[in-house]
Amino acid sequence: EKDFGALGHGSGQVKEPMAVESLAEGAVCVADSYNHRLQIFSKEPGAAPRVIGGDGPGENGEGDGPGQFSLPVGVACDGTSLYVADTFNHRVQKLRLADGAHLGTVGKADCTDGDGEREFKCPVGMCVAAGLLYVCDTYNHRIVVLGTDLTWRYTFGRYGRRKGEFNEPVAVAAHGGELY
């Protein structure tokens, strides 16, 4: 057991964290949403967290450049890369886990929303399973399926209350070959 984080903007402090992803060797990646960054906390006592993002031109560190975020809400890892639901920039970013280097982005170049292929409207929850990245495209009421190389595969779901329909999906998980 380990407690970490406290309210604030400094290293090791968080403001409304909205997602956590376990990493190798006991590390934890936290989507420090209102600080517009990720923090990777080691299991080593007293170690400073590694910070990715939060260095944008906005008042609170938000930005729309590569490796910058505007309300990162979802995070997933495949062991070598981090995938970030950059919610208010309406995109998904891929970062190298080892050093946080930007590897790619899916979404409109001007960070506006859309509902076509390679477009999102507030992506939120995500998970990696069997070499695919599943993303909750919340306000498009669908799940987007990408390759871990960020190639667009397909979508499923639409707005509604029947089987296979969604009303603002915000979380997705995989277990035992099933998607929830």
XYZ file of C-alpha atoms in Angstrom:
180
model
C 0.000 0.000 0.000
C 1.143 3.480 -0.818
C -0.485 6.876 -0.709
C 0.601 9.477 -3.212
C -0.564 12.812 -4.508
C -2.158 15.784 -2.821
C -4.268 18.626 -4.152
C -2.203 21.158 -6.092
C -0.171 21.967 -9.172
C 3.353 20.955 -8.070
C 5.212 17.762 -8.817
C 3.424 14.881 -7.103
C 0.291 16.986 -6.611
C -2.884 16.415 -8.620
C -6.046 18.293 -9.501
C -9.075 16.121 -10.277
C -7.297 13.017 -11.578
C -9.687 11.010 -13.748
C -7.818 7.861 -14.809
C -5.143 5.513 -13.516
C -3.206 2.864 -15.431
C -0.881 0.313 -13.839
C 2.524 0.005 -15.489
C 5.382 -2.467 -15.280
C 7.373 -2.806 -12.065
C 4.607 -1.331 -9.917
C 4.550 2.158 -11.413
C 1.239 3.966 -11.871
C 0.305 6.519 -14.547
C -2.253 9.104 -13.410
C -4.207 11.330 -15.791
C -3.857 14.543 -13.767
C -6.764 15.995 -15.708
C -7.111 19.592 -14.499
C -3.338 20.068 -14.469
C -3.418 18.928 -18.133
C -0.670 16.352 -17.693
C 0.201 12.775 -16.856
C 2.260 11.832 -13.819
C 4.025 8.503 -13.523
C 4.536 7.509 -9.901
C 7.218 4.921 -9.127
C 6.772 2.387 -6.342
C 10.088 3.598 -4.905
C 9.548 5.609 -1.698
C 10.343 9.308 -2.065
C 10.916 9.158 -5.833
C 9.631 12.217 -7.710
C 7.008 11.398 -10.335
C 7.798 11.754 -14.024
C 5.615 14.459 -15.591
C 4.413 14.431 -19.210
C 2.530 17.473 -20.515
C 1.283 20.383 -18.430
C 3.695 22.693 -20.238
C 1.302 24.225 -22.759
C 0.676 27.945 -23.210
C -2.688 27.911 -21.393
C -3.131 29.398 -17.933
C -3.066 25.952 -16.307
C -0.580 24.332 -18.690
C -3.105 23.142 -21.276
C -1.998 23.101 -24.888
C -2.678 21.582 -28.277
C 0.861 20.785 -29.430
C 2.279 17.262 -29.626
C 2.582 15.859 -26.097
C 0.426 18.648 -24.640
C -3.101 18.089 -23.387
C -6.390 19.797 -22.692
C -8.084 17.683 -20.033
C -6.540 14.229 -20.436
C -9.220 11.904 -19.098
C -8.251 8.433 -20.278
C -4.949 6.574 -20.387
C -3.967 3.078 -21.521
C -0.638 1.281 -21.933
C 0.532 -1.623 -24.071
C 3.869 -2.038 -22.281
C 5.893 0.263 -24.563
C 3.506 3.112 -25.357
C 0.986 5.262 -23.518
C -2.273 6.218 -25.212
C -3.991 9.359 -23.956
C -7.583 10.495 -24.455
C -6.884 14.216 -24.911
C -10.526 15.020 -24.303
C -10.966 18.741 -24.975
C -8.556 18.600 -27.938
C -10.808 15.857 -29.405
C -7.915 13.526 -30.155
C -5.932 10.497 -29.007
C -2.164 10.768 -28.613
C 0.442 8.008 -28.508
C 3.573 8.567 -26.391
C 6.657 6.430 -25.845
C 6.471 5.092 -22.289
C 10.237 5.263 -21.707
C 10.567 9.023 -22.185
C 7.139 10.496 -23.038
C 8.139 11.320 -26.624
C 5.197 11.998 -28.942
C 4.714 9.150 -31.446
C 1.445 10.083 -33.148
C -2.009 11.607 -32.965
C -5.471 10.694 -34.248
C -8.010 13.494 -34.542
C -8.485 16.696 -36.505
C -5.299 18.779 -36.859
C -7.044 21.916 -35.547
C -8.261 20.069 -32.405
C -11.938 20.607 -33.211
C -14.499 17.844 -32.867
C -15.956 15.746 -35.655
C -17.867 12.553 -36.257
C -16.123 11.097 -39.293
C -13.271 8.673 -39.676
C -10.202 9.739 -37.639
C -12.360 12.280 -35.743
C -13.571 12.403 -32.136
C -15.934 14.390 -29.982
C -14.553 14.208 -26.431
C -12.791 10.841 -26.228
C -12.693 9.592 -22.646
C -12.121 5.975 -21.544
C -9.863 3.553 -23.368
C -8.176 0.188 -23.120
C -5.713 -1.931 -25.072
C -6.616 -5.549 -25.795
C -5.283 -8.060 -28.337
C -3.278 -5.417 -30.198
C -6.194 -3.004 -30.535
C -7.008 0.274 -28.812
C -10.665 0.763 -27.871
C -11.705 4.391 -27.318
C -14.985 5.728 -25.921
C -15.899 8.538 -28.335
C -18.293 9.921 -25.763
C -20.371 12.554 -27.549
C -20.435 10.585 -30.809
C -22.005 7.724 -28.773
C -19.659 5.096 -30.209
C -16.572 3.008 -29.566
C -13.678 3.640 -31.949
C -11.276 0.782 -32.615
C -7.711 1.696 -33.586
C -4.598 -0.372 -34.150
C -1.866 0.352 -31.623
C -0.118 2.080 -34.554
C -3.138 4.476 -34.536
C -4.570 3.152 -37.800
C -8.347 3.576 -37.932
C -10.013 0.143 -37.938
C -13.746 0.611 -37.360
C -16.409 1.940 -35.004
C -19.421 0.359 -33.400
C -22.434 1.681 -31.576
C -24.629 4.710 -32.011
C -26.948 6.786 -29.843
C -29.782 4.826 -28.272
C -30.914 2.513 -25.501
C -31.077 -0.781 -27.329
C -28.518 -3.559 -27.591
C -25.362 -2.206 -29.244
C -26.364 1.438 -28.698
C -24.816 3.913 -26.256
C -25.615 7.139 -24.452
C -22.275 8.882 -23.879
C -19.974 5.907 -23.137
C -17.146 6.855 -20.770
C -15.376 3.594 -19.881
C -14.333 0.393 -21.611
C -12.423 -2.633 -20.327
C -11.365 -6.007 -21.664
C -11.147 -9.263 -19.741
C -10.970 -12.873 -20.847
C -11.520 -12.065 -24.523
C -14.623 -9.994 -23.797
C -15.105 -6.245 -24.079
C -17.152 -4.453 -21.427
